[in-house]
Amino acid sequence: MKKQLDHQTNYFNQEPKFQEASVAASFEVCLEIVKAKKPFLDGELIKKCAIKMAQAFNDNEMVRKFQTVSLSHQTVSRRVNEISMHVTNKLENLINSCCYFSVALDESTDISDTSQMLIFIRTVNENYNYSEELLKLQSLHGTTKGEDIYKQLKCAVEQYGGFDKCTAIVTDGARAMTGKNIGLAGLLQKEGITCRMLHCIIHQEALCGLSLQLKDVMDKVCKITNLIRGGNRSLTHRKFKTFLDELETEYGDLLLHSNVRWLSAGKCLRRFFTLRKEVHLFLTEIAVDENLTANLVDKNFIYSLAFLTDITNYLNILNKSLQGQDQNVCCLYKYVTGFRNKLKLLRFNLEQNNLFHFESCKEIYEEMKECNIEANFKIFLPKLDMLITDFNERFSQFDDLKPSIDLFCDPINIDINSVDLKYQIELCDLQADPFFTSRGVTGIEIFKFLDKEKYPKLRDFGLQIVSMFGSTYICERAYSDMKYIKSKYRNSLKDSTLEDIIRLATTNIDVDIKDIVAKQLRPQCSH
């Protein structure tokens, strides 16, 4: 009788722990499913596979445990919502305890033609720890005017205390965002919200590339490429790849160009330029449009192709530098400033007909020289001038930030007289402090060590700069995730569920599964 009572006592003591472990396992798997952006139905497949593995090891106890883990698609949906609420609560604490924040927002349509507005927030606390998180995903089922965007942004931010701590709002530069009267910028100004409005640096850079005005060259490249690997040319495409394989070329195929991809043009041009001779031979062999094929031996077209290939390659390098999370406005402006200096250098070299920094142009120059023809690439100087002018005009709003960026990047060596008056006295002490002058550090590493009592204004200034987004890259990346998540196979996702998935797929906040499980089981235990 005593043994039976002991067995029952052990069973009831172990049952809550077993149940807790089962629920925790369910949450862990659900979190992995959503982070991998997989359908909720995959939960049942994962459970089935786990059971099969346990059976393969002849572990009946493990089979029984796996069978208790609930992973139906309804359960996964519910778990995802609970984890999202947990992350949202942590985000609320981050925002409430932060010193400053900035907002990046963008609007785009999903596969069901619903306009989705993403609002991301970048916060920084007094220890200079920053985070970038999804604040709100708002589905706009009606119009997407400046007023609609303004209402949703205001509603999202005012849930966390309003715009008092906001240092900047970064947008894609669309008219609904930047309009001075009925756009987001104008409506914010009317409400007395004076934080900076910035046009995404990456979008600005992409627009600058259009000023080269060599669209006719790009169009011809696309037409020739489509002759080989267009929609219904699979046979021609296979023959072309076989042709390149026989010639043992550097690349095995051409690339299609896509306007919506930032790096597409540069990669397409580089591949096309490298294979231009092989493309001409192949098209001549299969006897297609002679007028289009003739471009590949036309001197002016080849010159333009070489120049455009080189410049877009430099633009691609800049674009790749600008992409990536955890980059504040200082980092991005540094890359743009460096590129503007490169443009001046390229112009100077081109004016001297020095093609050292123009790899493709130099290749064509050498080929022409063998034919006793002197290639003149100075004709593209006006194109470079337009590009330089466009960069100067488009980045003028970031040039206004230059004094602040210079101060943030190197407060030890900056000329005190060039700095805002309110920081000058503290800078005098900072530049005379051997603790800082001997460390050889710059930027955020200096501001982290500033004493709150001795350098309150400089420390506050540093927090403002660190809090600022410089681009909407984080939004673009989330839209790429959304395209994968809300596909043609999952186009009936509810708006709230889509927001939960995007939040968990993009978050850097640590998820405490034990805490979630404890809160969920607590009512059952007390009952």
Short mmCIF file of C-alpha atoms in Angstrom, two decimals:
data_model
loop_
_atom_site.label_atom_id
_atom_site.label_comp_id
_atom_site.label_asym_id
_atom_site.label_seq_id
_atom_site.Cartn_x
_atom_site.Cartn_y
_atom_site.Cartn_z
CA MET A 1 0.00 0.00 0.00
CA LYS A 2 2.86 2.38 0.91
CA LYS A 3 4.65 1.65 -2.41
CA GLN A 4 1.45 2.42 -4.31
CA LEU A 5 1.06 5.78 -2.50
CA ASP A 6 4.72 6.65 -3.19
CA HIS A 7 4.26 5.83 -6.89
CA GLN A 8 1.14 8.05 -7.09
CA THR A 9 2.98 10.89 -5.30
CA ASN A 10 5.93 10.68 -7.73
CA TYR A 11 3.53 10.60 -10.68
CA PHE A 12 1.71 13.77 -9.57
CA ASN A 13 5.01 15.50 -8.79
CA GLN A 14 6.42 14.65 -12.22
CA GLU A 15 3.26 15.37 -14.24
CA PRO A 16 3.46 19.24 -13.99
CA LYS A 17 7.13 19.13 -15.02
CA PHE A 18 6.31 16.83 -17.91
CA GLN A 19 3.48 19.08 -19.03
CA GLU A 20 5.71 22.15 -18.75
CA ALA A 21 8.43 20.49 -20.84
CA SER A 22 5.87 19.48 -23.48
CA VAL A 23 4.49 23.03 -23.76
CA ALA A 24 8.02 24.50 -23.81
CA ALA A 25 8.99 22.14 -26.63
CA SER A 26 5.92 23.25 -28.56
CA PHE A 27 6.87 26.93 -28.14
CA GLU A 28 10.48 26.28 -29.14
CA VAL A 29 9.45 24.55 -32.36
CA CYS A 30 6.87 27.25 -33.16
CA LEU A 31 9.53 29.93 -32.74
CA GLU A 32 11.86 28.11 -35.12
CA ILE A 33 9.05 27.69 -37.66
CA VAL A 34 8.23 31.39 -37.69
CA LYS A 35 11.88 32.48 -37.76
CA ALA A 36 12.40 30.23 -40.78
CA LYS A 37 9.25 31.81 -42.28
CA LYS A 38 7.70 28.38 -42.83
CA PRO A 39 3.93 27.60 -43.00
CA PHE A 40 2.22 26.73 -39.72
CA LEU A 41 1.23 23.35 -41.17
CA ASP A 42 4.91 22.34 -41.02
CA GLY A 43 4.50 21.90 -37.27
CA GLU A 44 2.67 18.61 -37.76
CA LEU A 45 5.36 17.44 -40.18
CA ILE A 46 8.10 18.25 -37.66
CA LYS A 47 6.25 16.32 -34.95
CA LYS A 48 5.80 13.34 -37.26
CA CYS A 49 9.51 13.35 -38.14
CA ALA A 50 10.51 13.59 -34.46
CA ILE A 51 8.34 10.58 -33.62
CA LYS A 52 9.82 8.62 -36.55
CA MET A 53 13.36 9.38 -35.34
CA ALA A 54 12.53 8.25 -31.80
CA GLN A 55 11.00 5.04 -33.17
CA ALA A 56 14.12 4.40 -35.23
CA PHE A 57 16.12 4.45 -31.97
CA ASN A 58 13.55 2.11 -30.33
CA ASP A 59 12.98 4.71 -27.64
CA ASN A 60 9.34 4.23 -26.68
CA GLU A 61 9.57 6.73 -23.84
CA MET A 62 10.78 9.42 -26.20
CA VAL A 63 8.01 8.52 -28.66
CA ARG A 64 5.46 9.05 -25.91
CA LYS A 65 6.97 12.42 -25.02
CA PHE A 66 7.01 13.63 -28.62
CA GLN A 67 3.38 12.58 -29.04
CA THR A 68 2.36 14.97 -26.26
CA VAL A 69 3.86 18.02 -28.01
CA SER A 70 1.03 19.92 -29.65
CA LEU A 71 1.99 21.29 -33.09
CA SER A 72 -1.24 21.55 -35.05
CA HIS A 73 -1.47 24.62 -37.28
CA GLN A 74 -4.04 26.16 -34.87
CA THR A 75 -1.64 25.64 -31.97
CA VAL A 76 1.29 27.07 -33.91
CA SER A 77 -0.77 30.15 -34.80
CA ARG A 78 -1.73 30.63 -31.16
CA ARG A 79 1.84 30.12 -29.92
CA VAL A 80 3.19 32.60 -32.48
CA ASN A 81 0.72 35.21 -31.27
CA GLU A 82 1.75 34.63 -27.64
CA ILE A 83 5.47 34.89 -28.46
CA SER A 84 4.75 38.06 -30.46
CA MET A 85 2.96 39.58 -27.45
CA HIS A 86 5.96 38.66 -25.29
CA VAL A 87 8.34 40.42 -27.73
CA THR A 88 6.00 43.43 -27.97
CA ASN A 89 6.03 43.80 -24.17
CA LYS A 90 9.82 43.77 -24.18
CA LEU A 91 9.85 46.30 -27.00
CA GLU A 92 7.56 48.55 -24.99
CA ASN A 93 10.06 48.46 -22.13
CA LEU A 94 12.89 49.28 -24.57
CA ILE A 95 11.03 52.30 -25.93
CA ASN A 96 9.94 53.58 -22.51
CA SER A 97 13.48 53.33 -21.13
CA CYS A 98 15.29 54.69 -24.22
CA CYS A 99 16.78 58.16 -24.41
CA TYR A 100 16.00 58.73 -28.09
CA PHE A 101 14.61 56.88 -31.07
CA SER A 102 14.14 57.28 -34.82
CA VAL A 103 11.64 55.74 -37.19
CA ALA A 104 12.02 54.18 -40.65
CA LEU A 105 8.86 53.59 -42.64
CA ASP A 106 7.94 52.39 -46.09
CA GLU A 107 4.80 51.27 -47.91
CA SER A 108 4.41 48.54 -50.51
CA THR A 109 1.77 46.12 -51.76
CA ASP A 110 1.78 42.40 -51.05
CA ILE A 111 0.72 39.55 -53.33
CA SER A 112 -2.98 40.15 -52.55
CA ASP A 113 -2.65 43.84 -53.59
CA THR A 114 -3.00 45.01 -50.01
CA SER A 115 -0.86 48.02 -49.11
CA GLN A 116 1.35 47.16 -46.15
CA MET A 117 3.09 49.95 -44.24
CA LEU A 118 6.10 48.89 -42.18
CA ILE A 119 7.24 51.07 -39.29
CA PHE A 120 10.58 50.17 -37.69
CA ILE A 121 12.05 51.90 -34.65
CA ARG A 122 15.70 52.35 -33.64
CA THR A 123 16.17 53.03 -29.92
CA VAL A 124 19.23 53.87 -27.85
CA ASN A 125 19.53 53.77 -24.06
CA GLU A 126 21.85 55.75 -21.78
CA ASN A 127 24.57 53.10 -22.14
CA TYR A 128 24.58 53.53 -25.93
CA ASN A 129 23.01 50.12 -26.50
CA TYR A 130 20.76 50.35 -29.55
CA SER A 131 18.16 48.08 -31.10
CA GLU A 132 16.16 48.02 -34.34
CA GLU A 133 12.72 46.46 -34.09
CA LEU A 134 9.37 46.36 -35.88
CA LEU A 135 7.07 48.90 -34.25
CA LYS A 136 4.01 48.26 -36.39
CA LEU A 137 2.86 46.56 -39.57
CA GLN A 138 -0.24 48.40 -40.69
CA SER A 139 -2.39 47.10 -43.52
CA LEU A 140 -3.93 49.95 -45.55
CA HIS A 141 -7.06 48.58 -47.23
CA GLY A 142 -8.17 51.97 -48.52
CA THR A 143 -6.09 54.85 -49.88
CA THR A 144 -2.39 55.41 -49.22
CA LYS A 145 -2.34 59.19 -49.14
CA GLY A 146 -0.11 61.25 -46.90
CA GLU A 147 -3.00 61.66 -44.47
CA ASP A 148 -3.46 57.89 -44.16
CA ILE A 149 0.24 57.35 -43.53
CA TYR A 150 0.33 60.21 -41.03
CA LYS A 151 -2.60 58.82 -39.03
CA GLN A 152 -1.12 55.35 -38.78
CA LEU A 153 2.36 56.60 -37.86
CA LYS A 154 0.97 58.97 -35.24
CA CYS A 155 -1.21 56.22 -33.77
CA ALA A 156 1.74 53.78 -33.59
CA VAL A 157 4.17 56.26 -31.99
CA GLU A 158 1.70 57.82 -29.54
CA GLN A 159 1.13 54.41 -27.98
CA TYR A 160 4.65 54.79 -26.59
CA GLY A 161 4.59 58.44 -25.52
CA GLY A 162 4.64 60.38 -28.79
CA PHE A 163 7.39 62.08 -30.80
CA ASP A 164 9.21 63.90 -27.96
CA LYS A 165 12.18 61.51 -28.11
CA CYS A 166 12.12 61.14 -31.90
CA THR A 167 15.28 62.39 -33.65
CA ALA A 168 14.46 61.47 -37.28
CA ILE A 169 11.89 59.91 -39.59
CA VAL A 170 13.37 58.17 -42.63
CA THR A 171 11.20 57.41 -45.66
CA ASP A 172 11.60 56.23 -49.25
CA GLY A 173 11.01 59.76 -50.53
CA ALA A 174 7.62 59.09 -52.15
CA ARG A 175 5.36 62.13 -52.63
CA ALA A 176 2.92 60.88 -49.98
CA MET A 177 5.84 60.92 -47.53
CA THR A 178 7.58 64.19 -48.44
CA GLY A 179 4.73 66.47 -49.57
CA LYS A 180 4.92 69.86 -47.83
CA ASN A 181 1.16 70.40 -47.70
CA ILE A 182 -0.73 67.11 -47.60
CA GLY A 183 2.21 64.70 -47.37
CA LEU A 184 3.50 63.10 -44.18
CA ALA A 185 6.23 65.74 -43.74
CA GLY A 186 3.78 68.62 -44.11
CA LEU A 187 1.19 67.13 -41.75
CA LEU A 188 3.81 66.45 -39.08
CA GLN A 189 5.04 70.02 -39.34
CA LYS A 190 1.48 71.36 -38.96
CA GLU A 191 1.20 69.34 -35.74
CA GLY A 192 4.41 70.93 -34.45
CA ILE A 193 6.45 67.72 -34.76
CA THR A 194 9.89 69.04 -35.73
CA CYS A 195 12.10 65.94 -35.91
CA ARG A 196 14.22 65.57 -39.06
CA MET A 197 12.68 64.06 -42.19
CA LEU A 198 15.32 62.16 -44.18
CA HIS A 199 15.11 60.53 -47.61
CA CYS A 200 16.66 57.03 -47.46
CA ILE A 201 20.32 57.18 -48.52
CA ILE A 202 20.06 53.93 -50.51
CA HIS A 203 17.05 55.18 -52.50
CA GLN A 204 18.91 58.44 -53.16
CA GLU A 205 21.92 56.55 -54.45
CA ALA A 206 19.74 54.40 -56.72
CA LEU A 207 18.08 57.51 -58.16
CA CYS A 208 21.45 59.16 -58.76
CA GLY A 209 22.44 56.24 -60.99
CA LEU A 210 19.58 57.14 -63.34
CA SER A 211 21.21 60.50 -64.12
CA LEU A 212 23.76 58.77 -66.36
CA GLN A 213 21.07 58.90 -69.08
CA LEU A 214 22.36 55.81 -70.87
CA LYS A 215 18.99 54.09 -70.83
CA ASP A 216 19.26 53.29 -74.54
CA VAL A 217 22.36 51.18 -73.85
CA MET A 218 20.65 49.30 -71.02
CA ASP A 219 17.56 48.75 -73.18
CA LYS A 220 19.64 47.21 -75.97
CA VAL A 221 21.45 44.96 -73.50
CA CYS A 222 18.09 43.76 -72.17
CA LYS A 223 16.71 43.16 -75.67
CA ILE A 224 19.74 41.15 -76.74
CA THR A 225 19.62 39.16 -73.49
CA ASN A 226 15.93 38.44 -74.02
CA LEU A 227 16.68 37.16 -77.53
CA ILE A 228 18.72 34.44 -75.86
CA ARG A 229 16.93 33.70 -72.62
CA GLY A 230 13.54 35.38 -72.87
CA GLY A 231 10.32 33.81 -71.63
CA ASN A 232 9.71 31.31 -74.48
CA ARG A 233 13.28 30.80 -75.66
CA SER A 234 14.29 27.80 -73.58
CA LEU A 235 15.78 25.94 -76.55
CA THR A 236 17.90 28.94 -77.61
CA HIS A 237 18.96 29.42 -74.00
CA ARG A 238 20.13 25.80 -73.70
CA LYS A 239 22.07 26.09 -76.95
CA PHE A 240 23.71 29.30 -75.72
CA LYS A 241 24.85 27.71 -72.45
CA THR A 242 26.25 24.74 -74.38
CA PHE A 243 28.00 27.19 -76.72
CA LEU A 244 29.64 29.00 -73.76
CA ASP A 245 30.61 25.69 -72.17
CA GLU A 246 32.40 24.61 -75.34
CA LEU A 247 34.30 27.92 -75.44
CA GLU A 248 35.16 27.59 -71.71
CA THR A 249 34.18 31.18 -71.01
CA GLU A 250 34.49 32.91 -67.62
CA TYR A 251 30.70 32.90 -67.17
CA GLY A 252 28.26 30.21 -68.20
CA ASP A 253 25.22 32.39 -68.86
CA LEU A 254 23.83 35.93 -69.13
CA LEU A 255 21.81 37.53 -66.35
CA LEU A 256 18.35 39.03 -66.66
CA HIS A 257 17.90 42.61 -65.44
CA SER A 258 15.29 43.53 -62.82
CA ASN A 259 14.50 47.17 -62.04
CA VAL A 260 13.35 46.39 -58.51
CA ARG A 261 16.69 44.92 -57.48
CA TRP A 262 19.33 47.44 -56.47
CA LEU A 263 22.35 45.49 -57.73
CA SER A 264 20.75 43.97 -60.82
CA ALA A 265 21.94 46.45 -63.47
CA GLY A 266 25.61 46.29 -62.48
CA LYS A 267 25.73 42.49 -62.40
CA CYS A 268 23.84 42.21 -65.69
CA LEU A 269 26.16 44.67 -67.44
CA ARG A 270 29.35 43.10 -66.09
CA ARG A 271 28.29 39.66 -67.32
CA PHE A 272 27.12 41.00 -70.69
CA PHE A 273 30.31 43.01 -71.27
CA THR A 274 32.50 40.00 -70.49
CA LEU A 275 30.52 37.78 -72.90
CA ARG A 276 29.90 40.40 -75.62
CA LYS A 277 32.07 38.64 -78.26
CA GLU A 278 30.58 35.23 -77.58
CA VAL A 279 27.06 36.72 -77.68
CA HIS A 280 27.80 38.25 -81.09
CA LEU A 281 29.15 34.98 -82.47
CA PHE A 282 26.15 33.03 -81.18
CA LEU A 283 23.52 35.47 -82.49
CA THR A 284 25.26 35.60 -85.87
CA GLU A 285 25.22 31.83 -85.99
CA ILE A 286 21.49 31.50 -85.26
CA ALA A 287 20.67 34.47 -87.55
CA VAL A 288 18.39 36.66 -85.42
CA ASP A 289 17.63 40.42 -85.60
CA GLU A 290 20.60 41.79 -87.57
CA ASN A 291 20.02 45.40 -86.53
CA LEU A 292 20.17 44.48 -82.86
CA THR A 293 23.15 42.18 -83.32
CA ALA A 294 25.00 44.93 -85.20
CA ASN A 295 25.21 46.91 -81.95
CA LEU A 296 27.75 44.41 -80.64
CA VAL A 297 30.29 45.54 -83.23
CA ASP A 298 29.27 49.20 -83.22
CA LYS A 299 32.08 51.31 -81.81
CA ASN A 300 29.85 53.89 -80.09
CA PHE A 301 27.69 51.23 -78.45
CA ILE A 302 30.75 49.35 -77.16
CA TYR A 303 32.23 52.58 -75.74
CA SER A 304 28.98 53.37 -73.95
CA LEU A 305 28.63 49.80 -72.72
CA ALA A 306 32.16 49.83 -71.26
CA PHE A 307 31.67 53.19 -69.55
CA LEU A 308 28.27 52.23 -68.14
CA THR A 309 29.65 48.90 -66.91
CA ASP A 310 32.48 50.61 -65.00
CA ILE A 311 30.30 53.30 -63.42
CA THR A 312 27.52 50.90 -62.39
CA ASN A 313 30.19 48.66 -60.86
CA TYR A 314 31.30 51.56 -58.64
CA LEU A 315 27.65 52.31 -57.83
CA ASN A 316 27.13 48.66 -56.89
CA ILE A 317 30.09 48.75 -54.51
CA LEU A 318 28.59 51.82 -52.84
CA ASN A 319 25.14 50.23 -52.71
CA LYS A 320 26.45 47.07 -51.04
CA SER A 321 28.25 49.22 -48.45
CA LEU A 322 25.02 51.06 -47.67
CA GLN A 323 23.01 47.87 -47.19
CA GLY A 324 22.89 46.12 -43.84
CA GLN A 325 21.31 46.66 -40.46
CA ASP A 326 22.88 48.33 -37.43
CA GLN A 327 24.32 51.21 -39.46
CA ASN A 328 23.59 54.70 -38.19
CA VAL A 329 23.50 57.84 -40.30
CA CYS A 330 27.23 58.55 -39.74
CA CYS A 331 28.32 55.23 -41.27
CA LEU A 332 26.13 55.70 -44.32
CA TYR A 333 27.16 59.31 -44.90
CA LYS A 334 30.82 58.26 -44.70
CA TYR A 335 30.34 55.82 -47.59
CA VAL A 336 28.53 58.44 -49.70
CA THR A 337 31.21 61.06 -49.04
CA GLY A 338 33.90 58.59 -50.06
CA PHE A 339 32.06 57.84 -53.29
CA ARG A 340 31.68 61.52 -54.12
CA ASN A 341 35.44 61.89 -53.75
CA LYS A 342 35.89 58.90 -56.07
CA LEU A 343 33.70 60.57 -58.69
CA LYS A 344 35.93 63.65 -58.64
CA LEU A 345 38.99 61.45 -59.03
CA LEU A 346 37.37 59.49 -61.89
CA ARG A 347 36.48 62.71 -63.66
CA PHE A 348 40.03 64.03 -63.33
CA ASN A 349 41.46 60.78 -64.72
CA LEU A 350 38.96 60.63 -67.56
CA GLU A 351 39.79 64.19 -68.53
CA GLN A 352 43.41 63.06 -68.94
CA ASN A 353 42.19 59.97 -70.84
CA ASN A 354 43.76 57.94 -68.02
CA LEU A 355 41.71 54.74 -67.80
CA PHE A 356 43.51 53.13 -64.85
CA HIS A 357 40.31 53.14 -62.75
CA PHE A 358 38.06 52.20 -65.71
CA GLU A 359 38.66 48.49 -66.17
CA SER A 360 36.19 47.88 -69.01
CA CYS A 361 37.06 51.10 -70.83
CA LYS A 362 40.74 50.23 -70.61
CA GLU A 363 40.05 46.81 -72.14
CA ILE A 364 38.26 48.40 -75.09
CA TYR A 365 41.00 51.02 -75.45
CA GLU A 366 43.63 48.27 -75.77
CA GLU A 367 41.52 46.39 -78.31
CA MET A 368 41.05 49.51 -80.42
CA LYS A 369 44.72 50.34 -80.19
CA GLU A 370 45.56 47.00 -81.78
CA CYS A 371 43.37 48.06 -84.70
CA ASN A 372 45.16 51.45 -84.87
CA ILE A 373 42.07 53.24 -83.54
CA GLU A 374 42.42 55.61 -80.59
CA ALA A 375 39.38 55.29 -78.37
CA ASN A 376 38.27 58.59 -76.86
CA PHE A 377 36.37 58.19 -73.60
CA LYS A 378 36.45 61.92 -72.82
CA ILE A 379 33.05 62.11 -74.48
CA PHE A 380 31.58 60.76 -71.24
CA LEU A 381 32.81 63.69 -69.12
CA PRO A 382 29.35 65.37 -69.29
CA LYS A 383 27.80 62.12 -67.96
CA LEU A 384 30.16 62.16 -65.00
CA ASP A 385 29.43 65.85 -64.42
CA MET A 386 25.70 65.10 -64.28
CA LEU A 387 26.30 62.26 -61.83
CA ILE A 388 28.44 64.48 -59.58
CA THR A 389 25.81 67.24 -59.68
CA ASP A 390 23.01 64.79 -58.91
CA PHE A 391 24.88 63.39 -55.90
CA ASN A 392 25.53 66.90 -54.59
CA GLU A 393 21.89 67.93 -54.95
CA ARG A 394 20.27 64.78 -53.66
CA PHE A 395 22.45 64.50 -50.56
CA SER A 396 22.17 68.16 -49.58
CA GLN A 397 19.96 67.29 -46.58
CA PHE A 398 22.65 64.96 -45.31
CA ASP A 399 25.25 67.67 -45.96
CA ASP A 400 23.30 69.77 -43.44
CA LEU A 401 24.10 67.04 -40.90
CA LYS A 402 27.83 67.10 -41.73
CA PRO A 403 28.88 69.37 -38.79
CA SER A 404 27.13 67.00 -36.38
CA ILE A 405 28.59 63.92 -38.08
CA ASP A 406 32.11 65.40 -37.97
CA LEU A 407 31.73 66.14 -34.28
CA PHE A 408 30.47 62.64 -33.54
CA CYS A 409 33.16 60.88 -35.58
CA ASP A 410 36.17 62.71 -34.12
CA PRO A 411 35.44 65.02 -31.16
CA ILE A 412 39.09 64.87 -30.04
CA ASN A 413 40.57 66.51 -33.14
CA ILE A 414 37.73 68.66 -34.43
CA ASP A 415 38.20 72.43 -34.59
CA ILE A 416 36.27 73.72 -31.58
CA ASN A 417 35.40 76.98 -33.35
CA SER A 418 33.51 75.02 -36.05
CA VAL A 419 31.22 73.36 -33.50
CA ASP A 420 27.86 74.49 -32.15
CA LEU A 421 28.39 76.95 -29.29
CA LYS A 422 26.63 74.78 -26.71
CA TYR A 423 29.28 72.04 -27.04
CA GLN A 424 32.42 74.20 -27.11
CA ILE A 425 33.11 74.45 -23.36
CA GLU A 426 32.78 70.69 -22.85
CA LEU A 427 34.96 70.06 -25.91
CA CYS A 428 37.74 72.16 -24.40
CA ASP A 429 37.84 69.84 -21.40
CA LEU A 430 37.48 66.71 -23.55
CA GLN A 431 40.35 67.59 -25.88
CA ALA A 432 42.60 68.32 -22.90
CA ASP A 433 41.77 65.06 -21.10
CA PRO A 434 44.70 62.60 -21.50
CA PHE A 435 42.34 59.68 -20.78
CA PHE A 436 40.65 60.30 -24.14
CA THR A 437 43.52 61.74 -26.19
CA SER A 438 45.74 58.73 -25.45
CA ARG A 439 43.15 56.03 -26.21
CA GLY A 440 43.09 56.56 -29.97
CA VAL A 441 39.38 55.71 -30.26
CA THR A 442 36.75 57.61 -32.24
CA GLY A 443 33.00 57.83 -32.68
CA ILE A 444 30.69 55.95 -30.36
CA GLU A 445 33.56 54.45 -28.33
CA ILE A 446 34.46 57.94 -27.03
CA PHE A 447 30.90 58.91 -26.18
CA LYS A 448 30.35 55.69 -24.21
CA PHE A 449 33.05 56.77 -21.74
CA LEU A 450 31.84 60.36 -21.29
CA ASP A 451 30.95 61.15 -17.70
CA LYS A 452 27.30 62.20 -17.29
CA GLU A 453 28.15 64.94 -14.83
CA LYS A 454 31.11 66.44 -16.70
CA TYR A 455 29.91 66.11 -20.31
CA PRO A 456 26.08 66.12 -20.20
CA LYS A 457 25.56 68.02 -23.47
CA LEU A 458 28.07 66.04 -25.49
CA ARG A 459 26.74 62.77 -24.13
CA ASP A 460 23.18 63.77 -25.03
CA PHE A 461 24.35 64.79 -28.50
CA GLY A 462 25.99 61.39 -29.04
CA LEU A 463 22.81 59.57 -28.03
CA GLN A 464 20.80 61.54 -30.59
CA ILE A 465 23.21 60.67 -33.42
CA VAL A 466 23.37 56.97 -32.53
CA SER A 467 19.57 56.77 -32.50
CA MET A 468 19.20 57.94 -36.12
CA PHE A 469 18.37 55.63 -39.01
CA GLY A 470 20.01 56.62 -42.29
CA SER A 471 18.07 54.35 -44.63
CA THR A 472 14.95 52.20 -44.94
CA TYR A 473 17.04 49.10 -45.63
CA ILE A 474 15.44 47.32 -42.68
CA CYS A 475 12.01 47.89 -44.28
CA GLU A 476 13.20 46.60 -47.66
CA ARG A 477 14.58 43.49 -46.03
CA ALA A 478 11.29 42.91 -44.23
CA TYR A 479 9.40 43.27 -47.53
CA SER A 480 11.62 40.55 -48.97
CA ASP A 481 10.63 38.35 -46.02
CA MET A 482 6.98 39.26 -46.54
CA LYS A 483 7.15 38.23 -50.19
CA TYR A 484 8.33 34.79 -49.03
CA ILE A 485 5.87 34.56 -46.13
CA LYS A 486 2.72 35.83 -47.86
CA SER A 487 3.16 33.94 -51.10
CA LYS A 488 0.54 32.71 -53.54
CA TYR A 489 0.25 29.61 -51.34
CA ARG A 490 -0.39 31.64 -48.15
CA ASN A 491 -2.21 34.69 -49.51
CA SER A 492 -5.08 34.39 -47.03
CA LEU A 493 -2.99 35.23 -43.96
CA LYS A 494 -4.77 37.61 -41.59
CA ASP A 495 -3.19 41.04 -41.12
CA SER A 496 -2.57 40.41 -37.42
CA THR A 497 -0.95 37.03 -38.10
CA LEU A 498 1.28 38.55 -40.80
CA GLU A 499 2.40 41.20 -38.32
CA ASP A 500 3.24 38.54 -35.71
CA ILE A 501 5.30 36.58 -38.23
CA ILE A 502 7.21 39.62 -39.51
CA ARG A 503 7.90 40.75 -35.94
CA LEU A 504 9.38 37.41 -34.91
CA ALA A 505 11.22 36.88 -38.21
CA THR A 506 13.02 40.24 -37.82
CA THR A 507 13.43 40.64 -34.06
CA ASN A 508 16.72 40.63 -32.17
CA ILE A 509 14.97 40.54 -28.81
CA ASP A 510 15.67 37.40 -26.78
CA VAL A 511 12.57 35.28 -26.34
CA ASP A 512 12.22 33.80 -22.84
CA ILE A 513 10.26 30.60 -23.50
CA LYS A 514 10.39 29.58 -19.82
CA ASP A 515 8.70 32.83 -18.80
CA ILE A 516 5.98 32.43 -21.45
CA VAL A 517 5.29 28.83 -20.43
CA ALA A 518 5.25 29.70 -16.73
CA LYS A 519 2.66 32.45 -17.30
CA GLN A 520 0.55 30.16 -19.43
CA LEU A 521 0.54 27.25 -16.95
CA ARG A 522 0.22 29.39 -13.84
CA PRO A 523 -3.60 29.73 -14.06
CA GLN A 524 -3.93 25.98 -14.62
CA CYS A 525 -1.70 25.24 -11.63
CA SER A 526 -3.55 27.64 -9.33
CA HIS A 527 -6.83 26.14 -10.46
#
